[in-house]
Amino acid sequence: MKYDQLKLENQLCFPVYAASRLITREYQPYLDELEITYPQYLVLMILWEKDEMPVNDIAKKLILNTNTITPLLKRMETQGLVNRERSKEDERKVIVKLTEIGNELKEKAVLIPERLASQLLEGPMGVEELIRLKEDLGKIINHLLRK
Amino acid sequence: MKYDQLKLENQLCFPVYAASRLITREYQPYLDELEITYPQYLVLMILWEKDEMPVNDIAKKLILNTNTITPLLKRMETQGLVNRERSKEDERKVIVKLTEIGNELKEKAVLIPERLASQLLEGPMGVEELIRLKEDLGKIINHLLRK
DNA sequence: TGTGATTTAGTCTCCTGCGATATAATTATG
DNA sequence: CATAATTATATCGCAGGAGACTAAATCACA
């Protein structure tokens, strides 16, 4: 059939798109407990690893534009999770850092990856396959970023 | 280190999330030519394969809620890509079908998957690996939908 | 030193994506 | 037949995500 490549099932794009939403959905109940959203969780993970980062560094790590990250960070500031203040050295930069509350969330969040991992492992894929999947996606991400 | 599992790089979720956005971004220039968005393209692919579907069937295929798909379809109707009309047999149903214009877009769209595929194949992964990746994601999607 | 380019954030606007809820049509059941 | 449950779609409100653009600070270099 001439248009076979236009079938949804034959494309890589759709599974990536669908899996992304389904995985986010899977996080939802755990994130609800902490009263944060999935992108907020990603920001927190970055800051837990290295506190005090300029907006742009966070955007780069998450591969997001500043017009996405700025309102996100503002909402997080309103919720009392982070502080935002201009850098003294370079006044173009806004340094984002965790509040006490943001820092304390780490203790509760530490269980989330374990729970997710065990949920995924209930499925047909083993640890090695999931790691390979992660690495394969990493290859695609690097390839697309390189251009 | 106690919190290693909270590092961004150690989680599967983030690569899926990032790859999804990057791939969509890769489609953008091609979709811009057709003046459609990525989710609109997904809807069209479904209708190109089987025209005249109720809203709910489209939503299920795309794993989207009706509150996402309804405004999407309305915008597509405004753009003249599809028609929406209530089913005679079951008046709860709204049947979505392609317009002449929506149908003709198929001819132009047929090149998109080829272009995307060749772009991905410029990267470090071969056809077999990409197919395996698609299947692995399919396994995860099925597992998460099953629950 | 001055000025044009670059960097960094932010704003505006539009399109998703979804939880909660509403409404109307249909089906199931006592 | 009546009404409760289910199904199909839509609405409301909020949080992303991104393109196009603006503004301010800093940098590069003639």
mmCIF file of C-alpha atoms (C1' of nucleotides) in Angstrom:
data_model
loop_
_atom_site.group_PDB
_atom_site.id
_atom_site.type_symbol
_atom_site.label_atom_id
_atom_site.label_comp_id
_atom_site.label_asym_id
_atom_site.label_seq_id
_atom_site.Cartn_x
_atom_site.Cartn_y
_atom_site.Cartn_z
ATOM 1 C CA MET A 1 0.000 0.000 0.000
ATOM 2 C CA LYS A 2 1.282 3.326 -1.097
ATOM 3 C CA TYR A 3 0.703 5.163 2.169
ATOM 4 C CA ASP A 4 1.832 2.531 4.653
ATOM 5 C CA GLN A 5 4.419 4.804 6.163
ATOM 6 C CA LEU A 6 1.609 7.191 7.139
ATOM 7 C CA LYS A 7 0.031 4.637 9.436
ATOM 8 C CA LEU A 8 0.253 5.611 13.079
ATOM 9 C CA GLU A 9 1.553 2.213 14.053
ATOM 10 C CA ASN A 10 4.476 2.401 11.684
ATOM 11 C CA GLN A 11 5.979 5.540 13.117
ATOM 12 C CA LEU A 12 8.430 5.949 15.961
ATOM 13 C CA CYS A 13 7.192 9.400 16.857
ATOM 14 C CA PHE A 14 3.857 8.335 18.257
ATOM 15 C CA PRO A 15 5.082 5.733 20.771
ATOM 16 C CA VAL A 16 7.559 8.250 22.146
ATOM 17 C CA TYR A 17 4.833 10.854 22.428
ATOM 18 C CA ALA A 18 2.330 8.475 24.009
ATOM 19 C CA ALA A 19 4.840 6.875 26.375
ATOM 20 C CA SER A 20 5.879 10.287 27.597
ATOM 21 C CA ARG A 21 2.336 11.189 28.562
ATOM 22 C CA LEU A 22 1.606 7.802 30.089
ATOM 23 C CA ILE A 23 4.743 7.848 32.216
ATOM 24 C CA THR A 24 3.950 11.368 33.403
ATOM 25 C CA ARG A 25 0.463 10.153 34.250
ATOM 26 C CA GLU A 26 2.048 7.357 36.270
ATOM 27 C CA TYR A 27 4.005 9.881 38.320
ATOM 28 C CA GLN A 28 0.883 11.920 39.026
ATOM 29 C CA PRO A 29 -0.328 10.269 42.239
ATOM 30 C CA TYR A 30 3.138 10.426 43.806
ATOM 31 C CA LEU A 31 3.653 14.023 42.751
ATOM 32 C CA ASP A 32 0.183 14.940 44.000
ATOM 33 C CA GLU A 33 1.300 13.886 47.473
ATOM 34 C CA LEU A 34 4.090 16.451 47.259
ATOM 35 C CA GLU A 35 1.771 18.969 45.558
ATOM 36 C CA ILE A 36 4.103 19.442 42.607
ATOM 37 C CA THR A 37 3.795 18.835 38.877
ATOM 38 C CA TYR A 38 6.064 16.716 36.727
ATOM 39 C CA PRO A 39 8.071 19.603 35.211
ATOM 40 C CA GLN A 40 8.413 21.076 38.697
ATOM 41 C CA TYR A 41 9.757 17.728 39.872
ATOM 42 C CA LEU A 42 12.347 17.832 37.096
ATOM 43 C CA VAL A 43 13.456 21.305 38.200
ATOM 44 C CA LEU A 44 13.703 20.146 41.799
ATOM 45 C CA MET A 45 15.800 17.114 40.805
ATOM 46 C CA ILE A 46 18.285 19.450 39.159
ATOM 47 C CA LEU A 47 18.444 21.750 42.162
ATOM 48 C CA TRP A 48 18.718 18.867 44.623
ATOM 49 C CA GLU A 49 21.791 17.772 42.747
ATOM 50 C CA LYS A 50 23.303 21.264 42.539
ATOM 51 C CA ASP A 51 21.600 24.147 44.262
ATOM 52 C CA GLU A 52 21.804 27.725 43.014
ATOM 53 C CA MET A 53 21.638 27.668 39.245
ATOM 54 C CA PRO A 54 20.833 30.409 36.746
ATOM 55 C CA VAL A 55 17.588 30.057 34.807
ATOM 56 C CA ASN A 56 19.386 29.306 31.595
ATOM 57 C CA ASP A 57 21.318 26.353 33.003
ATOM 58 C CA ILE A 58 18.104 24.779 34.205
ATOM 59 C CA ALA A 59 16.497 25.368 30.815
ATOM 60 C CA LYS A 60 19.454 23.719 29.070
ATOM 61 C CA LYS A 61 19.423 20.671 31.339
ATOM 62 C CA LEU A 62 15.713 20.174 30.718
ATOM 63 C CA ILE A 63 15.963 21.127 27.025
ATOM 64 C CA LEU A 64 13.254 23.718 27.535
ATOM 65 C CA ASN A 65 12.982 27.299 26.306
ATOM 66 C CA THR A 66 13.088 30.174 28.755
ATOM 67 C CA ASN A 67 9.498 31.071 27.907
ATOM 68 C CA THR A 68 8.502 27.732 29.386
ATOM 69 C CA ILE A 69 10.839 27.734 32.353
ATOM 70 C CA THR A 70 10.281 31.305 33.529
ATOM 71 C CA PRO A 71 6.571 30.965 34.367
ATOM 72 C CA LEU A 72 7.293 27.517 35.803
ATOM 73 C CA LEU A 73 9.892 28.951 38.179
ATOM 74 C CA LYS A 74 7.612 31.818 39.104
ATOM 75 C CA ARG A 75 4.883 29.405 40.093
ATOM 76 C CA MET A 76 7.424 27.456 42.131
ATOM 77 C CA GLU A 77 8.470 30.666 43.833
ATOM 78 C CA THR A 78 4.843 31.454 44.662
ATOM 79 C CA GLN A 79 4.524 27.994 46.172
ATOM 80 C CA GLY A 80 7.596 28.657 48.295
ATOM 81 C CA LEU A 81 9.750 25.949 46.709
ATOM 82 C CA VAL A 82 12.497 28.180 45.301
ATOM 83 C CA ASN A 83 13.875 31.700 45.470
ATOM 84 C CA ARG A 84 14.862 33.751 42.437
ATOM 85 C CA GLU A 85 17.324 36.617 42.688
ATOM 86 C CA ARG A 86 19.562 38.484 40.256
ATOM 87 C CA SER A 87 23.216 37.607 40.323
ATOM 88 C CA LYS A 88 25.497 40.303 41.757
ATOM 89 C CA GLU A 89 28.334 39.460 39.361
ATOM 90 C CA ASP A 90 26.219 39.347 36.196
ATOM 91 C CA GLU A 91 22.955 41.191 36.477
ATOM 92 C CA ARG A 92 21.548 39.474 33.411
ATOM 93 C CA LYS A 93 21.402 36.231 35.371
ATOM 94 C CA VAL A 94 18.684 35.183 37.788
ATOM 95 C CA ILE A 95 19.902 32.616 40.282
ATOM 96 C CA VAL A 96 17.360 30.024 41.342
ATOM 97 C CA LYS A 97 17.868 28.312 44.673
ATOM 98 C CA LEU A 98 15.915 25.979 46.894
ATOM 99 C CA THR A 99 14.048 27.184 49.924
ATOM 100 C CA GLU A 100 14.049 25.170 53.131
ATOM 101 C CA ILE A 101 10.760 23.609 51.991
ATOM 102 C CA GLY A 102 12.130 22.782 48.551
ATOM 103 C CA ASN A 103 15.111 21.117 50.130
ATOM 104 C CA GLU A 104 13.042 19.082 52.559
ATOM 105 C CA LEU A 105 10.927 17.653 49.740
ATOM 106 C CA LYS A 106 13.965 15.650 48.681
ATOM 107 C CA GLU A 107 13.458 13.274 51.589
ATOM 108 C CA LYS A 108 9.944 12.450 50.453
ATOM 109 C CA ALA A 109 10.795 12.378 46.752
ATOM 110 C CA VAL A 110 13.497 9.789 47.165
ATOM 111 C CA LEU A 111 10.884 7.034 47.092
ATOM 112 C CA ILE A 112 9.357 8.077 43.779
ATOM 113 C CA PRO A 113 11.981 6.669 41.386
ATOM 114 C CA GLU A 114 11.926 3.372 43.255
ATOM 115 C CA ARG A 115 8.171 3.123 42.982
ATOM 116 C CA LEU A 116 8.187 3.977 39.305
ATOM 117 C CA ALA A 117 10.963 1.530 38.604
ATOM 118 C CA SER A 118 9.145 -1.307 40.298
ATOM 119 C CA GLN A 119 5.948 -0.451 38.418
ATOM 120 C CA LEU A 120 7.804 -0.622 35.117
ATOM 121 C CA LEU A 121 9.466 -3.876 36.107
ATOM 122 C CA GLU A 122 6.049 -5.455 36.627
ATOM 123 C CA GLY A 123 5.782 -5.217 32.852
ATOM 124 C CA PRO A 124 7.415 -7.367 30.179
ATOM 125 C CA MET A 125 10.765 -5.573 30.239
ATOM 126 C CA GLY A 126 13.711 -6.329 32.485
ATOM 127 C CA VAL A 127 16.250 -3.959 34.022
ATOM 128 C CA GLU A 128 18.769 -4.419 31.213
ATOM 129 C CA GLU A 129 16.173 -3.690 28.562
ATOM 130 C CA LEU A 130 14.975 -0.560 30.360
ATOM 131 C CA ILE A 131 18.546 0.686 30.663
ATOM 132 C CA ARG A 132 19.150 -0.001 26.990
ATOM 133 C CA LEU A 133 15.943 1.867 26.180
ATOM 134 C CA LYS A 134 17.141 4.825 28.209
ATOM 135 C CA GLU A 135 20.472 4.780 26.393
ATOM 136 C CA ASP A 136 18.842 4.496 22.983
ATOM 137 C CA LEU A 137 16.672 7.506 23.713
ATOM 138 C CA GLY A 138 19.792 9.305 24.885
ATOM 139 C CA LYS A 139 21.401 8.596 21.517
ATOM 140 C CA ILE A 140 18.441 10.099 19.681
ATOM 141 C CA ILE A 141 18.390 13.130 21.972
ATOM 142 C CA ASN A 142 22.088 13.760 21.434
ATOM 143 C CA HIS A 143 21.741 13.331 17.709
ATOM 144 C CA LEU A 144 18.849 15.792 17.498
ATOM 145 C CA LEU A 145 20.568 18.312 19.761
ATOM 146 C CA ARG A 146 23.775 18.183 17.782
ATOM 147 C CA LYS A 147 22.247 19.755 14.719
ATOM 148 C CA MET B 1 25.498 8.405 47.437
ATOM 149 C CA LYS B 2 22.119 8.147 49.089
ATOM 150 C CA TYR B 3 20.171 10.150 46.532
ATOM 151 C CA ASP B 4 21.687 8.804 43.310
ATOM 152 C CA GLN B 5 18.350 7.610 42.027
ATOM 153 C CA LEU B 6 17.121 11.219 42.132
ATOM 154 C CA LYS B 7 19.658 12.310 39.547
ATOM 155 C CA LEU B 8 18.064 13.313 36.275
ATOM 156 C CA GLU B 9 20.473 11.202 34.304
ATOM 157 C CA ASN B 10 19.549 8.035 36.156
ATOM 158 C CA GLN B 11 15.873 8.119 35.305
ATOM 159 C CA LEU B 12 14.059 6.724 32.288
ATOM 160 C CA CYS B 13 11.272 9.265 32.479
ATOM 161 C CA PHE B 14 13.320 12.251 31.435
ATOM 162 C CA PRO B 15 14.753 10.837 28.183
ATOM 163 C CA VAL B 16 11.270 9.830 27.081
ATOM 164 C CA TYR B 17 9.940 13.285 27.905
ATOM 165 C CA ALA B 18 12.828 15.091 26.221
ATOM 166 C CA ALA B 19 12.890 12.833 23.147
ATOM 167 C CA SER B 20 9.187 13.399 22.653
ATOM 168 C CA ARG B 21 9.604 17.159 22.559
ATOM 169 C CA LEU B 22 12.701 17.011 20.380
ATOM 170 C CA ILE B 23 11.079 14.738 17.836
ATOM 171 C CA THR B 24 8.016 16.980 17.706
ATOM 172 C CA ARG B 25 10.362 19.908 17.188
ATOM 173 C CA GLU B 26 11.934 18.007 14.298
ATOM 174 C CA TYR B 27 8.539 17.633 12.646
ATOM 175 C CA GLN B 28 7.800 21.335 13.016
ATOM 176 C CA PRO B 29 9.261 22.660 9.749
ATOM 177 C CA TYR B 30 7.503 19.975 7.704
ATOM 178 C CA LEU B 31 4.207 20.501 9.499
ATOM 179 C CA ASP B 32 4.544 24.258 9.112
ATOM 180 C CA GLU B 33 4.499 23.742 5.356
ATOM 181 C CA LEU B 34 1.113 22.055 5.709
ATOM 182 C CA GLU B 35 0.012 24.609 8.329
ATOM 183 C CA ILE B 36 -0.864 21.934 10.869
ATOM 184 C CA THR B 37 0.394 21.087 14.354
ATOM 185 C CA TYR B 38 1.788 17.769 15.502
ATOM 186 C CA PRO B 39 -1.389 16.554 17.284
ATOM 187 C CA GLN B 40 -3.398 17.626 14.243
ATOM 188 C CA TYR B 41 -1.068 15.537 12.095
ATOM 189 C CA LEU B 42 -1.746 12.557 14.346
ATOM 190 C CA VAL B 43 -5.497 13.006 13.921
ATOM 191 C CA LEU B 44 -5.103 13.281 10.165
ATOM 192 C CA MET B 45 -3.017 10.096 10.040
ATOM 193 C CA ILE B 46 -5.846 8.248 11.750
ATOM 194 C CA LEU B 47 -8.469 9.641 9.390
ATOM 195 C CA TRP B 48 -6.325 9.017 6.311
ATOM 196 C CA GLU B 49 -6.230 5.390 7.333
ATOM 197 C CA LYS B 50 -9.947 5.157 8.094
ATOM 198 C CA ASP B 51 -12.188 8.129 7.428
ATOM 199 C CA GLU B 52 -15.338 8.872 9.425
ATOM 200 C CA MET B 53 -14.641 8.058 13.038
ATOM 201 C CA PRO B 54 -16.431 9.105 16.209
ATOM 202 C CA VAL B 55 -14.535 11.437 18.534
ATOM 203 C CA ASN B 56 -14.041 8.767 21.124
ATOM 204 C CA ASP B 57 -12.331 6.346 18.752
ATOM 205 C CA ILE B 58 -9.843 9.015 17.771
ATOM 206 C CA ALA B 59 -9.216 9.842 21.417
ATOM 207 C CA LYS B 60 -8.585 6.177 22.214
ATOM 208 C CA LYS B 61 -6.182 5.708 19.341
ATOM 209 C CA LEU B 62 -4.183 8.735 20.427
ATOM 210 C CA ILE B 63 -4.551 7.925 24.145
ATOM 211 C CA LEU B 64 -5.930 11.412 24.734
ATOM 212 C CA ASN B 65 -8.892 12.568 26.789
ATOM 213 C CA THR B 66 -11.928 14.055 25.088
ATOM 214 C CA ASN B 67 -11.260 17.412 26.706
ATOM 215 C CA THR B 68 -8.047 17.533 24.705
ATOM 216 C CA ILE B 69 -9.402 16.152 21.476
ATOM 217 C CA THR B 70 -12.621 18.163 21.279
ATOM 218 C CA PRO B 71 -11.034 21.627 21.027
ATOM 219 C CA LEU B 72 -8.386 20.142 18.724
ATOM 220 C CA LEU B 73 -11.051 18.858 16.345
ATOM 221 C CA LYS B 74 -12.941 22.133 16.521
ATOM 222 C CA ARG B 75 -9.850 24.032 15.483
ATOM 223 C CA MET B 76 -9.364 21.560 12.645
ATOM 224 C CA GLU B 77 -12.954 22.140 11.611
ATOM 225 C CA THR B 78 -12.399 25.901 11.611
ATOM 226 C CA GLN B 79 -9.356 25.367 9.414
ATOM 227 C CA GLY B 80 -11.479 23.349 7.035
ATOM 228 C CA LEU B 81 -9.602 20.079 7.515
ATOM 229 C CA VAL B 82 -12.484 17.996 8.929
ATOM 230 C CA ASN B 83 -16.242 18.022 9.354
ATOM 231 C CA ARG B 84 -18.033 17.071 12.552
ATOM 232 C CA GLU B 85 -21.615 15.907 12.573
ATOM 233 C CA ARG B 86 -23.814 13.961 14.962
ATOM 234 C CA SER B 87 -24.468 10.358 14.094
ATOM 235 C CA LYS B 88 -28.005 9.593 12.949
ATOM 236 C CA GLU B 89 -28.010 6.168 14.624
ATOM 237 C CA ASP B 90 -26.618 7.280 17.976
ATOM 238 C CA GLU B 91 -27.035 10.953 18.612
ATOM 239 C CA ARG B 92 -24.476 10.933 21.397
ATOM 240 C CA LYS B 93 -21.782 10.343 18.804
ATOM 241 C CA VAL B 94 -20.088 12.978 16.698
ATOM 242 C CA ILE B 95 -18.611 11.585 13.513
ATOM 243 C CA VAL B 96 -15.434 13.252 12.320
ATOM 244 C CA LYS B 97 -14.594 13.014 8.657
ATOM 245 C CA LEU B 98 -12.070 14.539 6.310
ATOM 246 C CA THR B 99 -12.901 17.403 4.003
ATOM 247 C CA GLU B 100 -11.584 17.512 0.482
ATOM 248 C CA ILE B 101 -8.711 19.671 1.755
ATOM 249 C CA GLY B 102 -7.938 17.302 4.625
ATOM 250 C CA ASN B 103 -7.858 14.417 2.196
ATOM 251 C CA GLU B 104 -5.582 16.171 -0.252
ATOM 252 C CA LEU B 105 -3.026 16.913 2.460
ATOM 253 C CA LYS B 106 -2.203 13.216 2.471
ATOM 254 C CA GLU B 107 -0.323 13.569 -0.808
ATOM 255 C CA LYS B 108 1.964 16.185 0.691
ATOM 256 C CA ALA B 109 2.292 14.480 4.059
ATOM 257 C CA VAL B 110 3.515 11.232 2.593
ATOM 258 C CA LEU B 111 7.019 12.650 2.416
ATOM 259 C CA ILE B 112 7.208 13.551 6.100
ATOM 260 C CA PRO B 113 7.834 10.091 7.582
ATOM 261 C CA GLU B 114 10.523 9.460 5.004
ATOM 262 C CA ARG B 115 12.280 12.693 5.850
ATOM 263 C CA LEU B 116 12.095 12.051 9.566
ATOM 264 C CA ALA B 117 13.335 8.507 9.160
ATOM 265 C CA SER B 118 16.325 9.588 7.136
ATOM 266 C CA GLN B 119 17.112 12.279 9.689
ATOM 267 C CA LEU B 120 17.072 9.717 12.476
ATOM 268 C CA LEU B 121 19.198 7.326 10.459
ATOM 269 C CA GLU B 122 21.890 9.975 10.145
ATOM 270 C CA GLY B 123 22.412 9.347 13.852
ATOM 271 C CA PRO B 124 24.151 6.446 15.597
ATOM 272 C CA MET B 125 21.183 4.089 15.411
ATOM 273 C CA GLY B 126 20.310 1.717 12.591
ATOM 274 C CA VAL B 127 16.910 0.651 11.303
ATOM 275 C CA GLU B 128 16.798 -2.484 13.452
ATOM 276 C CA GLU B 129 17.611 -0.543 16.593
ATOM 277 C CA LEU B 130 14.956 2.069 15.854
ATOM 278 C CA ILE B 131 12.372 -0.649 15.282
ATOM 279 C CA ARG B 132 13.377 -2.338 18.521
ATOM 280 C CA LEU B 133 13.071 1.025 20.276
ATOM 281 C CA LYS B 134 9.569 1.483 18.875
ATOM 282 C CA GLU B 135 8.602 -1.993 20.048
ATOM 283 C CA ASP B 136 10.069 -1.464 23.508
ATOM 284 C CA LEU B 137 8.076 1.733 23.903
ATOM 285 C CA GLY B 138 5.025 -0.168 22.712
ATOM 286 C CA LYS B 139 5.582 -2.709 25.493
ATOM 287 C CA ILE B 140 5.688 0.051 28.096
ATOM 288 C CA ILE B 141 2.599 1.723 26.670
ATOM 289 C CA ASN B 142 0.658 -1.537 26.730
ATOM 290 C CA HIS B 143 1.800 -2.287 30.247
ATOM 291 C CA LEU B 144 0.749 1.142 31.531
ATOM 292 C CA LEU B 145 -2.577 1.021 29.703
ATOM 293 C CA ARG B 146 -3.388 -2.418 31.059
ATOM 294 C CA LYS B 147 -3.694 -1.204 34.633
ATOM 295 C "C1'" DT C 1 36.663 53.809 23.930
ATOM 296 C "C1'" DG C 2 32.522 52.959 21.558
ATOM 297 C "C1'" DT C 3 29.355 50.296 19.248
ATOM 298 C "C1'" DG C 4 27.532 46.168 17.371
ATOM 299 C "C1'" DA C 5 26.870 41.310 18.629
ATOM 300 C "C1'" DT C 6 25.741 38.177 22.098
ATOM 301 C "C1'" DT C 7 23.757 36.537 26.270
ATOM 302 C "C1'" DT C 8 20.048 36.232 29.604
ATOM 303 C "C1'" DA C 9 15.346 36.746 31.033
ATOM 304 C "C1'" DG C 10 11.083 38.071 30.300
ATOM 305 C "C1'" DT C 11 6.368 38.967 27.763
ATOM 306 C "C1'" DC C 12 2.642 37.914 24.502
ATOM 307 C "C1'" DT C 13 -0.089 34.658 22.195
ATOM 308 C "C1'" DC C 14 -1.521 30.295 20.737
ATOM 309 C "C1'" DC C 15 -2.053 25.291 21.134
ATOM 310 C "C1'" DT C 16 -1.975 21.260 23.826
ATOM 311 C "C1'" DG C 17 -3.057 18.120 28.019
ATOM 312 C "C1'" DC C 18 -5.783 16.897 31.834
ATOM 313 C "C1'" DG C 19 -8.778 16.796 36.324
ATOM 314 C "C1'" DA C 20 -13.264 17.860 37.528
ATOM 315 C "C1'" DT C 21 -17.678 18.489 36.128
ATOM 316 C "C1'" DA C 22 -21.943 18.979 33.125
ATOM 317 C "C1'" DT C 23 -25.365 17.458 29.799
ATOM 318 C "C1'" DA C 24 -27.749 14.711 26.766
ATOM 319 C "C1'" DA C 25 -28.606 10.209 24.693
ATOM 320 C "C1'" DT C 26 -28.715 5.357 25.298
ATOM 321 C "C1'" DT C 27 -28.877 1.055 27.804
ATOM 322 C "C1'" DA C 28 -29.882 -1.937 31.707
ATOM 323 C "C1'" DT C 29 -32.775 -3.398 35.273
ATOM 324 C "C1'" DG C 30 -36.427 -3.953 38.661
ATOM 325 C "C1'" DC D 1 -42.550 1.609 32.003
ATOM 326 C "C1'" DA D 2 -39.589 4.217 35.086
ATOM 327 C "C1'" DT D 3 -35.332 5.250 36.615
ATOM 328 C "C1'" DA D 4 -30.591 4.235 37.551
ATOM 329 C "C1'" DA D 5 -26.241 3.446 35.316
ATOM 330 C "C1'" DT D 6 -23.481 4.052 31.443
ATOM 331 C "C1'" DT D 7 -21.727 6.275 27.345
ATOM 332 C "C1'" DA D 8 -20.351 10.199 24.355
ATOM 333 C "C1'" DT D 9 -19.198 14.665 24.065
ATOM 334 C "C1'" DA D 10 -18.412 19.132 25.761
ATOM 335 C "C1'" DT D 11 -17.016 22.969 29.163
ATOM 336 C "C1'" DC D 12 -14.061 25.240 32.685
ATOM 337 C "C1'" DG D 13 -9.793 26.242 34.668
ATOM 338 C "C1'" DC D 14 -5.044 25.597 35.213
ATOM 339 C "C1'" DA D 15 -0.243 24.243 33.850
ATOM 340 C "C1'" DG D 16 2.874 23.374 30.438
ATOM 341 C "C1'" DG D 17 5.482 24.128 25.680
ATOM 342 C "C1'" DA D 18 6.998 26.974 22.003
ATOM 343 C "C1'" DG D 19 7.534 30.851 18.314
ATOM 344 C "C1'" DA D 20 8.210 35.695 17.938
ATOM 345 C "C1'" DC D 21 9.650 39.524 20.066
ATOM 346 C "C1'" DT D 22 11.578 42.947 23.703
ATOM 347 C "C1'" DA D 23 14.809 44.751 27.060
ATOM 348 C "C1'" DA D 24 18.767 44.957 29.635
ATOM 349 C "C1'" DA D 25 23.466 43.640 30.693
ATOM 350 C "C1'" DT D 26 27.748 42.103 29.062
ATOM 351 C "C1'" DC D 27 31.263 41.032 25.689
ATOM 352 C "C1'" DA D 28 34.243 41.513 21.601
ATOM 353 C "C1'" DC D 29 37.031 44.035 19.053
ATOM 354 C "C1'" DA D 30 38.059 47.702 15.665
#
